[in-house]
Coordinates of C-alpha atoms and ligand atoms in Angstrom, one line a residue:
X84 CA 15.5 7.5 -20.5
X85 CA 13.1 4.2 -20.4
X86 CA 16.4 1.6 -20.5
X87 CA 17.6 3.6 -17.3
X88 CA 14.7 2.5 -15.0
X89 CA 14.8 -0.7 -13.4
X90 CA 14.0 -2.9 -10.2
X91 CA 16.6 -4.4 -7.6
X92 CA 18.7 -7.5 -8.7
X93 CA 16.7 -8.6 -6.0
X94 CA 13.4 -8.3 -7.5
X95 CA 11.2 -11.5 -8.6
X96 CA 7.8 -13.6 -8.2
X97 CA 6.6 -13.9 -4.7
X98 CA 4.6 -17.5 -4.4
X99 CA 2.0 -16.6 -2.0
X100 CA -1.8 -16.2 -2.2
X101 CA -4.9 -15.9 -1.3
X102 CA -8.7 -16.6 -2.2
X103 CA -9.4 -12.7 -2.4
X104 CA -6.4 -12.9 -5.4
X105 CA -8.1 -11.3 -8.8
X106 CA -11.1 -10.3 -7.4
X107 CA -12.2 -6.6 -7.3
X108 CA -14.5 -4.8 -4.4
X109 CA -16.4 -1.6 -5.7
X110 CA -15.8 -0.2 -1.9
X111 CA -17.2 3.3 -3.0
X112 CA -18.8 4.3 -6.4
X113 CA -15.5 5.8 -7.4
X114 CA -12.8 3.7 -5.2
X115 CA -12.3 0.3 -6.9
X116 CA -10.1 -2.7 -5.0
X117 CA -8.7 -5.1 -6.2
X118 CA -6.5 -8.3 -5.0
X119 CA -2.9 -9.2 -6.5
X120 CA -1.5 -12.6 -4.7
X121 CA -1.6 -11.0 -1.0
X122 CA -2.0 -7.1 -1.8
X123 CA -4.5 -4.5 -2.5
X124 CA -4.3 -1.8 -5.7
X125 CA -7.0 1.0 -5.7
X126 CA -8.1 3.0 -8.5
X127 CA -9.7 6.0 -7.9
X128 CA -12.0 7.4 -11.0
X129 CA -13.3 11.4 -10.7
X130 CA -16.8 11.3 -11.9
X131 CA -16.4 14.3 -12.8
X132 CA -13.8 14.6 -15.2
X133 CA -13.6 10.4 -15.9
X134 CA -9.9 10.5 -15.2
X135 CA -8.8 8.1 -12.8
X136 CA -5.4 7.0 -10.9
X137 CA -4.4 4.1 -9.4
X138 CA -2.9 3.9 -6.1
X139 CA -0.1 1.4 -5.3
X140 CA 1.4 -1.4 -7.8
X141 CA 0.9 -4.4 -7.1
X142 CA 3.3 -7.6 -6.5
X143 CA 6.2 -8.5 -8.8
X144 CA 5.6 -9.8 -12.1
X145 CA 1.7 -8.3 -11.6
X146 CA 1.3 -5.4 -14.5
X147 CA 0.1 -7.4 -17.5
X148 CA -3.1 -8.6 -14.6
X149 CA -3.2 -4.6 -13.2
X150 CA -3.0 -3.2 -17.3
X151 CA -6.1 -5.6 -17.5
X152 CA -8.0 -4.8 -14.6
X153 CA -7.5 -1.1 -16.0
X154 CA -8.6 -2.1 -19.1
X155 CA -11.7 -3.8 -18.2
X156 CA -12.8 -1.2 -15.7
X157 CA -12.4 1.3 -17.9
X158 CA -11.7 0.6 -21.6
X159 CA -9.6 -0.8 -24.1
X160 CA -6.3 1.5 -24.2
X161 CA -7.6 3.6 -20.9
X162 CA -4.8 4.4 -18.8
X163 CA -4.6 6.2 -15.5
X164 CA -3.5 10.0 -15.1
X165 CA -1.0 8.8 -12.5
X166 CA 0.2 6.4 -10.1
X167 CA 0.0 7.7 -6.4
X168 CA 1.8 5.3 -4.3
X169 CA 1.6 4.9 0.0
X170 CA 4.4 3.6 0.1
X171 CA 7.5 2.2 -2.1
X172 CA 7.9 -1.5 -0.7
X173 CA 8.3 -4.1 -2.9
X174 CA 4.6 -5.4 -3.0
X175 CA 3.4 -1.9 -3.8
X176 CA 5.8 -1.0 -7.0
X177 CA 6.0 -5.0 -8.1
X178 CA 4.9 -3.8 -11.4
X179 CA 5.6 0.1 -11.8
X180 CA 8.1 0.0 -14.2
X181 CA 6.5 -2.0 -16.7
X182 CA 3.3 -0.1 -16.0
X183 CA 5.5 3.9 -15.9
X184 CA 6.6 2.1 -19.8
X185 CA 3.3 1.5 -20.8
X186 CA 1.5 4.0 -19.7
X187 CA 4.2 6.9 -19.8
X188 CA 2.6 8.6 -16.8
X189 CA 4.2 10.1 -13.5
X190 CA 4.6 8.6 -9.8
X191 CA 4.1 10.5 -6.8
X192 CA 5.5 9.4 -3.2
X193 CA 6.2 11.3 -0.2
X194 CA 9.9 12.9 -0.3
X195 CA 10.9 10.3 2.6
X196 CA 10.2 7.4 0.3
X197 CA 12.2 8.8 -2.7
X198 CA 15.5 7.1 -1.8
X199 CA 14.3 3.7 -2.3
X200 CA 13.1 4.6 -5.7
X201 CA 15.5 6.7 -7.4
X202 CA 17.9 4.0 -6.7
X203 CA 19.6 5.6 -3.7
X204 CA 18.8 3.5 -0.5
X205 CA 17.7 -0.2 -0.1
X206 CA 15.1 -0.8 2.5
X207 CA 16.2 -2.4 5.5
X208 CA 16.1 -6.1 5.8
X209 CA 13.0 -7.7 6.7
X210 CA 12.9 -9.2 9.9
X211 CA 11.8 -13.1 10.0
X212 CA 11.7 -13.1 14.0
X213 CA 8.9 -10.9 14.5
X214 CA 6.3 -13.3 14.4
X215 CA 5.7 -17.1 14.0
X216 CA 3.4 -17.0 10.6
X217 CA 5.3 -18.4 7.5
X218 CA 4.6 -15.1 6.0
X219 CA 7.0 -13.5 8.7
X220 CA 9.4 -16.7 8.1
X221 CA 9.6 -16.0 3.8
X222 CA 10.3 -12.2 4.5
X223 CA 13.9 -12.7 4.0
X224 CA 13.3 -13.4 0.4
X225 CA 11.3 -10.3 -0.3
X226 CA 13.0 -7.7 -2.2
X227 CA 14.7 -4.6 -1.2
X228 CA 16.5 -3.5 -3.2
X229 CA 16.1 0.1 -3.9
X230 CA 14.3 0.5 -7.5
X231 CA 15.2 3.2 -10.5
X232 CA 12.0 5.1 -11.5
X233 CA 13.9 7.8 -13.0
X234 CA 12.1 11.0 -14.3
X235 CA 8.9 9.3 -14.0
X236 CA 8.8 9.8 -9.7
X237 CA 7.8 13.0 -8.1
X238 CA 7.5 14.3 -5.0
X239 CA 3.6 14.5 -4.1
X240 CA 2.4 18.1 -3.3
X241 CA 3.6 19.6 0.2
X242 CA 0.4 21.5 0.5
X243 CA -0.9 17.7 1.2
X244 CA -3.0 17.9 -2.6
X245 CA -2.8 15.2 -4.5
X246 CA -3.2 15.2 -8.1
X247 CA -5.9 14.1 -9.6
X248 CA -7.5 13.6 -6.7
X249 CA -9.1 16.8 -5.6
X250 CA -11.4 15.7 -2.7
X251 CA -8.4 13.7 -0.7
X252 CA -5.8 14.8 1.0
X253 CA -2.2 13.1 1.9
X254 CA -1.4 12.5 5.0
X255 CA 1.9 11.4 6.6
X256 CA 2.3 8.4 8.4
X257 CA 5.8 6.6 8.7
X258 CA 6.7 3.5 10.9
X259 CA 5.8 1.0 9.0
X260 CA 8.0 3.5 6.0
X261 CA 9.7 6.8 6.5
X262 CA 7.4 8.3 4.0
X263 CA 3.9 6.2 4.5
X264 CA 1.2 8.1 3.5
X265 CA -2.8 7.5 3.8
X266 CA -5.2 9.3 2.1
X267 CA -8.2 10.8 3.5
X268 CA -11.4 12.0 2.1
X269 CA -13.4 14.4 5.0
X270 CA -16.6 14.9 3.0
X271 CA -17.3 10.6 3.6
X272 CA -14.1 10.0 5.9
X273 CA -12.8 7.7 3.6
X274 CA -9.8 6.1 4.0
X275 CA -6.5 4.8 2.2
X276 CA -4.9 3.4 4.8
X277 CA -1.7 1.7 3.2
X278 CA 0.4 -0.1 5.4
X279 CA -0.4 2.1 8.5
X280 CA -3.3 -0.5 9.7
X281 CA -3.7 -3.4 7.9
X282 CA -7.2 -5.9 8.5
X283 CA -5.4 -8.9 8.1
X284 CA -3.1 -10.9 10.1
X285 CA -0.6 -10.0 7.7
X286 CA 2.4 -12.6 9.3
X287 CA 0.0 -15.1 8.9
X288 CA -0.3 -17.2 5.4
X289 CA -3.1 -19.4 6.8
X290 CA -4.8 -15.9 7.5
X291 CA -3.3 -14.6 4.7
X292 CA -4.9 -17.3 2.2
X293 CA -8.5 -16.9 4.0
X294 CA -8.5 -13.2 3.9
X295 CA -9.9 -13.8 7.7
X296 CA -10.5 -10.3 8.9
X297 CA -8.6 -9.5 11.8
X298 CA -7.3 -5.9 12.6
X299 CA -3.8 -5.7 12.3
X300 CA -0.8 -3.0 12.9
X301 CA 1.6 -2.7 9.9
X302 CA 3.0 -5.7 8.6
X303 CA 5.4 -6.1 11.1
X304 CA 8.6 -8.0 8.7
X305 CA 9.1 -4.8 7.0
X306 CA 7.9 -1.8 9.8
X307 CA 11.6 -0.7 10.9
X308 CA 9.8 2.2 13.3
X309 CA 7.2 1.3 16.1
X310 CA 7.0 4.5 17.8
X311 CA 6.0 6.5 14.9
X312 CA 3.6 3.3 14.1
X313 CA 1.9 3.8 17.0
X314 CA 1.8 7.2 16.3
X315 CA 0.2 7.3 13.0
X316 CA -2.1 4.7 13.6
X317 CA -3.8 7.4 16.7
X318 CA -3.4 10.1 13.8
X319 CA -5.8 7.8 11.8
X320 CA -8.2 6.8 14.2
X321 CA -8.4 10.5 15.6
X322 CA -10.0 10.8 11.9
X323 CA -12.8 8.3 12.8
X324 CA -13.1 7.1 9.6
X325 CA -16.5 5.6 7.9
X326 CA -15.0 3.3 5.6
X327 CA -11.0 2.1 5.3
X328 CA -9.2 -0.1 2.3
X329 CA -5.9 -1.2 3.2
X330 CA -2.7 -2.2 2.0
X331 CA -3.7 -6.0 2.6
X332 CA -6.8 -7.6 3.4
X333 CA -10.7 -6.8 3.3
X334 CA -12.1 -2.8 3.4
X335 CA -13.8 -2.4 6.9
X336 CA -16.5 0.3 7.5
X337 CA -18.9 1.8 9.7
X338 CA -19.1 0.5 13.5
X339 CA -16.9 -2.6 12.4
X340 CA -14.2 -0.2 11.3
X341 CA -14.2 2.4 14.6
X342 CA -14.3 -0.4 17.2
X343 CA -11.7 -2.1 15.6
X344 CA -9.7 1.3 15.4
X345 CA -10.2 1.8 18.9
X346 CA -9.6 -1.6 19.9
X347 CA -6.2 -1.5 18.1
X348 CA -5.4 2.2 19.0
X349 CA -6.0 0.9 23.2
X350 CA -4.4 -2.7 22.8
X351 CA -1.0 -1.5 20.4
X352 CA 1.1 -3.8 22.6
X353 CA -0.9 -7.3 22.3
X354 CA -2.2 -6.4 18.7
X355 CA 0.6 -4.6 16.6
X356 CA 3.9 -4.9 18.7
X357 CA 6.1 -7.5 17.4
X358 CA 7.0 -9.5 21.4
X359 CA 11.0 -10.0 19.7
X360 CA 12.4 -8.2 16.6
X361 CA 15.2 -6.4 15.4
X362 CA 13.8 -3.1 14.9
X363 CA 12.0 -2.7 18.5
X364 CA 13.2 0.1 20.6
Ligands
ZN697 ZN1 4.6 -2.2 3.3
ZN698 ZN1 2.3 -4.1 1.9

C-alpha cells in the first residue's frame, strides 16, 4: 500500500525563502507556527488529552525539518494524531508522503480537494501574468501535478468536526481551491485562515523574503476562482476574528487583524484582484 503513494513527476525543491524560514511563533498556547522556505505549518496540541495534529505540509523536500520541529516540540518519537490539511497545493503536501510513511497516520481534506490527491485531477496551471513579483513570474515551475495519498486521505467530517480538534470547526472556503477550508475556533475567534487571506504580498519575493506584513487576497498564481474568493474572504471577516495564522506570512490579531479584514473585504478590487489573468471572470 506504501509503494502506491507518490507525488507528481512534477514535484521537486522550490528555491525561494524568507527570513521567517525555520523559525516557530507560539501564536496561542496550543497553536504553534512555524516557517518552511515561504509557507506556514501549524500544529495544534489539545491540552487536554496532549494529542496534537498538524495542519498543512510544508514545501517540497520539507519533512525530515517538519519530523524535527515535531520532535522538538513535543518529544523524541512523538507523532501527530493526524494531518488536517486547508488545502492540497503543492506548498501545503510538499512533504505528506514522507511524513503519511513515517508517521502512518490519516489526512483529512475537504471532498472538493480529493481529486488532486488521490491522483485523479492536476491543478490548473499557475498563472505567471497575474502580477509583476518574481514569485508570480516562477509559478510556472510549481507543481501540479495531482499527488497519490492512497488510503491514508479522508474526507473531513461533513458535520464541519474535525478530528482531533474538538473546539474548531471547518469551514468552506474555495477560490483560491475548490475545497479551501479555514478553521475557526468561536470560544477565542481564532483563525486558520489557509490560503483564503494571506498577510503577505504573496507575488512578491522581495516581500516574500522580508516577511513585510501586508494584507493580501489568496495568492493570486494559483486562485483559479475570484468570485468565490471574494466570497469567502466576507465569510471570514463576518467572523471578526481576534487572532488569524495564515497560509503565508506573519499571524495578525486584535485591531490590526479586523481593520485589515475590513480594509481588504471594502478594497477586494485594488487589494486582491489580479488587474490581467487567465482565470478572471
Ligand atoms: Zn494555495
Ligand atoms: Zn500556499
Amino acid at each position: 500500500m506504501d509503494k502506491d503513494l507518490r507525488y507528481g513527476e512534477d514535484y521537486q525543491f522550490i528555491p525561494a525563502t524568507s527570513v521567517g524560514s525555520g523559525i516557530g511563533i507560539e501564536v496561542l498556547a496550543d497553536l504553534y507556527q512555524y516557517t518552511i522556505q515561504i509557507v506556514n505549518i501549524v500544529l495544534y496540541s489539545n491540552p487536554s488529552t496532549n494529542e496534537f495534529v498538524l495542519i498543512d505540509a510544508g514545501m517540497p523536500k520539507s519533512a525530515d525539518e517538519i519530523i524535527s520541529v515535531v520532535e522538538n516540540r513535543f518529544g523524541f518519537n512523538a507523532r501527530p494524531k493526524a494531518i488536517i490539511l486547508t488545502h492540497g497545493h503543492f506548498d501545503h503536501v510538499g512533504g505528506i508522503i514522507e511524513l503519511v510513511k513515517h508517521w502512518d497516520i490519516p489526512v483529512y481534506a475537504h471532498p472538493l480537494e480529493m481529486p488532486y490527491l488521490t491522483g485523479k485531477q492536476n491543478y490548473p496551471a499557475p498563472d505567471p501574468t497575474v502580477d509583476s513579483g518574481l514569485v508570480a513570474k516562477m509559478s510556472p515551475i510549481f507543481p501540479t501535478e495531482a499527488i497519490q495519498l492512497g488510503n491514508y486521505i479522508q474526507a473531513i467530517p461533513a458535520d464541519g468536526t474535525i478530528p482531533f480538534m474538538p473546539d474548531f470547526r471547518w469551514i468552506h472556503t474555495p477560490g483560491h481551491a475548490p475545497g479551501h477550508i479555514s478553521l475557526f475556533r468561536e470560544s477565542d475567534r481564532a483563525l486558520l485562515a489557509g490560503d483564503a487571506f494571506v498577510t503577505v504580498k504573496q507575488e512578491s519575493l522581495y516581500k516574500v523574503l522580508t516577511q513585510q506584513k501586508e494584507i493580501s487576497g489568496p495568492p493570486r498564481y494559483l486562485t483559479t476562482d475570484w468570485q468565490a474568493a471574494r466570497a469567502s474572504i466576507e465569510k471570514l471577516e463576518a467572523l471578526k476574528p481576534a487572532v488569524a495564522i495564515t497560509g503565508h506570512g506573519l499571524p495578525m490579531k486584535g485591531m490590526e487583524l479586523t481593520e485589515n479584514l475590513k480594509k481588504l473585504v471594502n478594497n477586494f478590487e485594488e487589494i486582491a484582484l489580479p488587474n490581467e489573468g487567465k482565470y478572471l471572470n
